mmCIF file of C-alpha atoms and ligand atoms in Angstrom:
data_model
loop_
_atom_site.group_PDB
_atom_site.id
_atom_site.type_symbol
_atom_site.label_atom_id
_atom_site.label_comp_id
_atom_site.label_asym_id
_atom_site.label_seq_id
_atom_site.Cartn_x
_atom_site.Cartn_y
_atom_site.Cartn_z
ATOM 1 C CA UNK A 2 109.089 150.937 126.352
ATOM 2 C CA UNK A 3 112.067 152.761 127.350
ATOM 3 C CA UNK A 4 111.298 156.598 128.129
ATOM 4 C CA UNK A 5 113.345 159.567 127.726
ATOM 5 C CA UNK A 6 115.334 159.675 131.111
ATOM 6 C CA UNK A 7 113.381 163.215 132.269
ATOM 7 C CA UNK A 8 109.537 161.521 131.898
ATOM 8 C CA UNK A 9 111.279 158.257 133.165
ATOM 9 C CA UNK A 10 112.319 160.201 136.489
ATOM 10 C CA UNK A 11 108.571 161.960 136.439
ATOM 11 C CA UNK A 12 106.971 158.299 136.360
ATOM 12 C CA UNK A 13 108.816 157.028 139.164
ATOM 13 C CA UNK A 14 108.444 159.911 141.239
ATOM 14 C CA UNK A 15 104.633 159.718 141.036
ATOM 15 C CA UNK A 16 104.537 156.051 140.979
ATOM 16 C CA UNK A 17 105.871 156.825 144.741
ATOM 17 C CA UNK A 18 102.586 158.311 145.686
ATOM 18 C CA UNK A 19 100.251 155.825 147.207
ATOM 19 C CA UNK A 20 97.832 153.871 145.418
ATOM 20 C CA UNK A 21 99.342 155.033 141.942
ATOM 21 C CA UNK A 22 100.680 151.745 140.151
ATOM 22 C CA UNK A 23 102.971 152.310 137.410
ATOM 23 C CA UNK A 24 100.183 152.724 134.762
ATOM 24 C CA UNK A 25 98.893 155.969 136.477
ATOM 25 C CA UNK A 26 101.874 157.435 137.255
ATOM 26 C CA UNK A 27 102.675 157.635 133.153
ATOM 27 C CA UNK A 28 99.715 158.899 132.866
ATOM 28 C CA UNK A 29 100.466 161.722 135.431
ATOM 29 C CA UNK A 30 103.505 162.168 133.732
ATOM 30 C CA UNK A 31 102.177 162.865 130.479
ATOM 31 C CA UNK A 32 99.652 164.745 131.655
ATOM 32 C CA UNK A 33 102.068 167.186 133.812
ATOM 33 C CA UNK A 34 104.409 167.083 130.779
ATOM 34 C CA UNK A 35 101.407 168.594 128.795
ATOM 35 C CA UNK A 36 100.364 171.424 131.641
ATOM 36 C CA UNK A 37 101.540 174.859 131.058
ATOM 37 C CA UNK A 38 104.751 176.410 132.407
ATOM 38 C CA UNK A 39 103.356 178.080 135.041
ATOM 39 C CA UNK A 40 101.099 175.372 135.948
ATOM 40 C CA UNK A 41 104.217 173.107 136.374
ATOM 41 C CA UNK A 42 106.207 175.740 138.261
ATOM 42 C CA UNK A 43 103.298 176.318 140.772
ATOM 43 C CA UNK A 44 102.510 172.836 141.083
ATOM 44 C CA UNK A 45 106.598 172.265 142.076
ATOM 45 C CA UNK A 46 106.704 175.368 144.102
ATOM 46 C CA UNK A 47 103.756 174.591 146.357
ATOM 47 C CA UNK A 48 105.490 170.637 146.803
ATOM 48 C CA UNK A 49 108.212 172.078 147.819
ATOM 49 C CA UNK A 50 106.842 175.110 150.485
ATOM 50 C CA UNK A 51 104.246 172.403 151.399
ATOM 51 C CA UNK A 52 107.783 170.184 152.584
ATOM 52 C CA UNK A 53 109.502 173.232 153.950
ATOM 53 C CA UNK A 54 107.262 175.359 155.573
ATOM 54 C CA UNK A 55 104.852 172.655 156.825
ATOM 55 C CA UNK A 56 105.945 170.779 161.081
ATOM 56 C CA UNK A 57 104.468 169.429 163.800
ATOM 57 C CA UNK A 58 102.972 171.621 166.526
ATOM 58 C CA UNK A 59 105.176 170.743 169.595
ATOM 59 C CA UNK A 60 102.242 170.688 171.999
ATOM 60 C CA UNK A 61 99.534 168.854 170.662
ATOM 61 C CA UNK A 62 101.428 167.303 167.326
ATOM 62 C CA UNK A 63 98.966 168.493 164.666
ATOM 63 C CA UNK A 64 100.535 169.375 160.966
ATOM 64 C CA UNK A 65 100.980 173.419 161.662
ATOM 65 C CA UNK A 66 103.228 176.453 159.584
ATOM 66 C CA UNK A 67 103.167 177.975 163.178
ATOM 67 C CA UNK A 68 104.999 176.378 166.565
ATOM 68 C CA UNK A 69 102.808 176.373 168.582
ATOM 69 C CA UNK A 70 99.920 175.703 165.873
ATOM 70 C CA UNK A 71 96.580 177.850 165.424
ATOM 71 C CA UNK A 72 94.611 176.344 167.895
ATOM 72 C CA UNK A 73 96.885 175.459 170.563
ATOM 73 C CA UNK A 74 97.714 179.334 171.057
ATOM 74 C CA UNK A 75 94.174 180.515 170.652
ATOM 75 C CA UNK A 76 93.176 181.545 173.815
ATOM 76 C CA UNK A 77 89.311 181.375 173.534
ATOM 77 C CA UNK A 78 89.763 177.551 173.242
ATOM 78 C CA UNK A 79 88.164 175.423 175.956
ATOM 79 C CA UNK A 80 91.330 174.496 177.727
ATOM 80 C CA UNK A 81 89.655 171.864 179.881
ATOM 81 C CA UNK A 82 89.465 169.292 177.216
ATOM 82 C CA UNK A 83 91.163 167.502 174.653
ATOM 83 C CA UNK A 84 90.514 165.461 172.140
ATOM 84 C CA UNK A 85 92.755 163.050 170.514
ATOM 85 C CA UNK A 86 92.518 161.880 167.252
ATOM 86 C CA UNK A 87 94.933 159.678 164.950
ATOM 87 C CA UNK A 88 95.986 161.763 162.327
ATOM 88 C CA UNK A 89 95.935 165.789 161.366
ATOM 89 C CA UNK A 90 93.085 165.035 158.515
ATOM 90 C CA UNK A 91 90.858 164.454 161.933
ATOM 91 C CA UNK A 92 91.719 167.433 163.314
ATOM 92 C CA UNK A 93 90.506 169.503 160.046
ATOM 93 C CA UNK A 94 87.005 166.784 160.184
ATOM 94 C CA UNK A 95 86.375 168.209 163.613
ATOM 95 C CA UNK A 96 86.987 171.791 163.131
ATOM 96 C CA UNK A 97 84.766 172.055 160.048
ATOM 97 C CA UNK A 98 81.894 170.862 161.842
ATOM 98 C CA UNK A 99 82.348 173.753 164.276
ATOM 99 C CA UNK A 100 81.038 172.329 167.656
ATOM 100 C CA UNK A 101 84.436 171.720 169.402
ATOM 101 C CA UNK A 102 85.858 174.169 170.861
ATOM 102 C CA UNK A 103 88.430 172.478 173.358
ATOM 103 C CA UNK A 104 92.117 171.102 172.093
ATOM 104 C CA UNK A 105 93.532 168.651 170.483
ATOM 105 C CA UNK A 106 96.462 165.636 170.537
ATOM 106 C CA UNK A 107 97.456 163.887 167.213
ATOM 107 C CA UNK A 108 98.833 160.348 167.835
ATOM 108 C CA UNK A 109 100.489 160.298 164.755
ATOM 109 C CA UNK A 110 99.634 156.215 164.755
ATOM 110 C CA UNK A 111 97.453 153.923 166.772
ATOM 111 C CA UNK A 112 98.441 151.100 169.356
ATOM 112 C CA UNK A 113 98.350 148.169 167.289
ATOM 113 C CA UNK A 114 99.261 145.115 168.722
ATOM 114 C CA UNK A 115 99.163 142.899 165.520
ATOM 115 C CA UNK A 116 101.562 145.137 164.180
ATOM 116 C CA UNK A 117 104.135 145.415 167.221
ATOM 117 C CA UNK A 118 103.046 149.183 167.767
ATOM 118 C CA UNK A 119 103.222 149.871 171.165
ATOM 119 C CA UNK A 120 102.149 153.301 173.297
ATOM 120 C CA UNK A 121 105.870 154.498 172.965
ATOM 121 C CA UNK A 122 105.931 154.472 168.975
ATOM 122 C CA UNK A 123 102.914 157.258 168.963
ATOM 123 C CA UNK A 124 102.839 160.564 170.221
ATOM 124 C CA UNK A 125 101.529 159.911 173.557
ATOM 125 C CA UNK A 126 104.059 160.435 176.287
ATOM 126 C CA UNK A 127 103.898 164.115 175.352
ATOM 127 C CA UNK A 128 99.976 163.886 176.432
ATOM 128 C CA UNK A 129 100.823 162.538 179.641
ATOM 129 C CA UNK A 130 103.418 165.754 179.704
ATOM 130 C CA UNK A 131 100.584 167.657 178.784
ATOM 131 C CA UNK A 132 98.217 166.191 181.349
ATOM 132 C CA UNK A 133 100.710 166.770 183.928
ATOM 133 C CA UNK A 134 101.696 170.254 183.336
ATOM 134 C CA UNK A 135 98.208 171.312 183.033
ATOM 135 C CA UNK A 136 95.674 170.624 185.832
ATOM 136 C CA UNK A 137 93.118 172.353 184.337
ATOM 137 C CA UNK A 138 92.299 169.551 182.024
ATOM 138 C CA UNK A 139 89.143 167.745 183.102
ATOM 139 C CA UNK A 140 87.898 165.605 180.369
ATOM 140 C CA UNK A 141 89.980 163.530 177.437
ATOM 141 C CA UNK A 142 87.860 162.774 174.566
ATOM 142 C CA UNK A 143 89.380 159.266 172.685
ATOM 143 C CA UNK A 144 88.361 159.979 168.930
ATOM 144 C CA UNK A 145 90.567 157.356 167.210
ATOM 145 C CA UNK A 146 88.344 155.262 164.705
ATOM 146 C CA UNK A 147 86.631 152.305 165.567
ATOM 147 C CA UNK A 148 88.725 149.805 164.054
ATOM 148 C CA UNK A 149 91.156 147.161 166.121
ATOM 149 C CA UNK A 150 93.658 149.479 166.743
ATOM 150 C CA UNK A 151 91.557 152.343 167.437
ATOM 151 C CA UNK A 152 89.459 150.234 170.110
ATOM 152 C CA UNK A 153 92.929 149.157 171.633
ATOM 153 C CA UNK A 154 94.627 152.735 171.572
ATOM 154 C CA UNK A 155 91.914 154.192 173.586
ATOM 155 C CA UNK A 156 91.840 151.301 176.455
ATOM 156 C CA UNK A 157 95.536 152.355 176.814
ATOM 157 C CA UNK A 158 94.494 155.517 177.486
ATOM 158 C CA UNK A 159 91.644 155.311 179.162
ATOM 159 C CA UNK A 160 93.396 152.724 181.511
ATOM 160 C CA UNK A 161 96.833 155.160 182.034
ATOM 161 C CA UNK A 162 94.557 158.425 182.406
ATOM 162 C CA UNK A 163 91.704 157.160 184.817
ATOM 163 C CA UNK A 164 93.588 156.242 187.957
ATOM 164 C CA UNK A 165 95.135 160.076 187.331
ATOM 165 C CA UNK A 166 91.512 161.331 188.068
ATOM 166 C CA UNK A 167 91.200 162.127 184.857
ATOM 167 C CA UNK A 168 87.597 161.925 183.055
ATOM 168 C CA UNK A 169 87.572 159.645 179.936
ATOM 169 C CA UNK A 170 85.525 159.860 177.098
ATOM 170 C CA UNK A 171 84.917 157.877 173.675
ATOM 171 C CA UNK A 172 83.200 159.132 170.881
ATOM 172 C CA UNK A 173 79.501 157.554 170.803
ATOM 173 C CA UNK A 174 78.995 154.494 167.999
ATOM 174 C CA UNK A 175 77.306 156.276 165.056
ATOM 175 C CA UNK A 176 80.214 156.096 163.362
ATOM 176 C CA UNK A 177 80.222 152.719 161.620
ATOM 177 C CA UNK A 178 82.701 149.899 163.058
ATOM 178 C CA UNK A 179 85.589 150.201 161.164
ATOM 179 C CA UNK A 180 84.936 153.508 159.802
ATOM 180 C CA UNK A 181 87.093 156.614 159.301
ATOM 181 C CA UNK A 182 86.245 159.910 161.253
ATOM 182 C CA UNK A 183 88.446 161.406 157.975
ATOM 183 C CA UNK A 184 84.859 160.621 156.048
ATOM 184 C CA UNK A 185 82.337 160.487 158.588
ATOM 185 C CA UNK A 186 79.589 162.969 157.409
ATOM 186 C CA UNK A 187 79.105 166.119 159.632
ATOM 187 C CA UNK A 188 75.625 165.222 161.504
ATOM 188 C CA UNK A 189 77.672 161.537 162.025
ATOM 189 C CA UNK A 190 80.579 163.361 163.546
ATOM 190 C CA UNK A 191 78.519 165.711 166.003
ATOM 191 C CA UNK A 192 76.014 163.387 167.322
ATOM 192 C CA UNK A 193 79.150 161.114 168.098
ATOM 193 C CA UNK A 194 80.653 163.917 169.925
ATOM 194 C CA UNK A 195 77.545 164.954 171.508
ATOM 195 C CA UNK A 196 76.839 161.691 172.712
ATOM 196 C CA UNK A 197 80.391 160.481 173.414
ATOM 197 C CA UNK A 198 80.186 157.699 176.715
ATOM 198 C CA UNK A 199 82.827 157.762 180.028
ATOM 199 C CA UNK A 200 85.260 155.048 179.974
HETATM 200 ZN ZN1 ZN B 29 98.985 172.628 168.631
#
């Protein structure tokens, strides 16, 4: 079926997105093409401010409108830890559970040897940066998932930070093998934190 070339654009635009196949994406299309006007130009407005206004905090790497971001310049923040997780969507897990109140590094990635990702691909020479320009850091708290690449990512670190004198923690095991912090319900997430192990 051959589409007018505007809802034919539409499709392949959503069909972009991922996990929308080709039949969804019509369906999106259709839908959208049946929204209101200013449902469509508020729904285009905020993709586009979302693209402009949105970077990456250039200390710890989370998704921020502000350089640096929220919680790198609050100054009630414990600065003698840090946490690192995989992705910004970890960052927002922890902070709605409202126990942690140190910092934060976002890999961007994980080590993944399978894949030919190595420790220079992810954002972690700017934590050694970090590490080194700011003694008052005591512990490191590895909070990648526990998958593979998540088990591999923190024996880098844990292997790199150590001989620096620098403590080592993982988050504790109630999280599922294999599962995403992203999901992990809130008790999960701070009994894992509470009872996080030294490397
Ligand atoms: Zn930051």
């Amino acid at each position: 079926m051959l589409y007018p070339t505007p809802i034919a654009k539409l499709i392949d635009s959503f069909s972009k997105l991922p996990g929308i196949g080709i039949k969804t994406a019509t369906r999106l299309a259709f839908y959208t093409i049946g929204m209101s006007d200013d449902d469509v130009n508020e729904f285009a407005k905020n993709l586009l401010a979302a693209k402009r206004e949105l970077s990456y905090c250039s200390i710890c790497g989370n998704l921020t409108d502000e350089d640096p971001c929220a919680i790198c310049s609050d100054e009630t923040r414990d600065r003698t830890t840090i946490l690192i997780v995989e992705d910004s969507r970890d960052v927002s897990a922890m902070e709605n559970i409202q126990e942690y109140r140190g910092l934060y590094h976002v890999l961007h990635g994980l080590i993944s040897p399978m894949n030919g990702v190595g420790p220079d691909d992810i954002n972690l020479k700017s934590l050694l940066s970090r590490l080194m320009e700011h003694s008052e850091i005591a512990e490191v708290i590895v909070a990648t998932n526990a998958t593979a690449d998540g088990e591999a990512t923190s024996m880098y670190i844990s292997r790199v930070l150590k001989p620096a004198g620098i403590k080592v923690t993982r988050l504790a095991r109630g999280l599922a093998v294999g599962s995403d912090i992203e999901y992990a319900d809130e008790v999960t997430l701070l009994r894992a934190i509470e009872n996080r192990t030294e490397l």
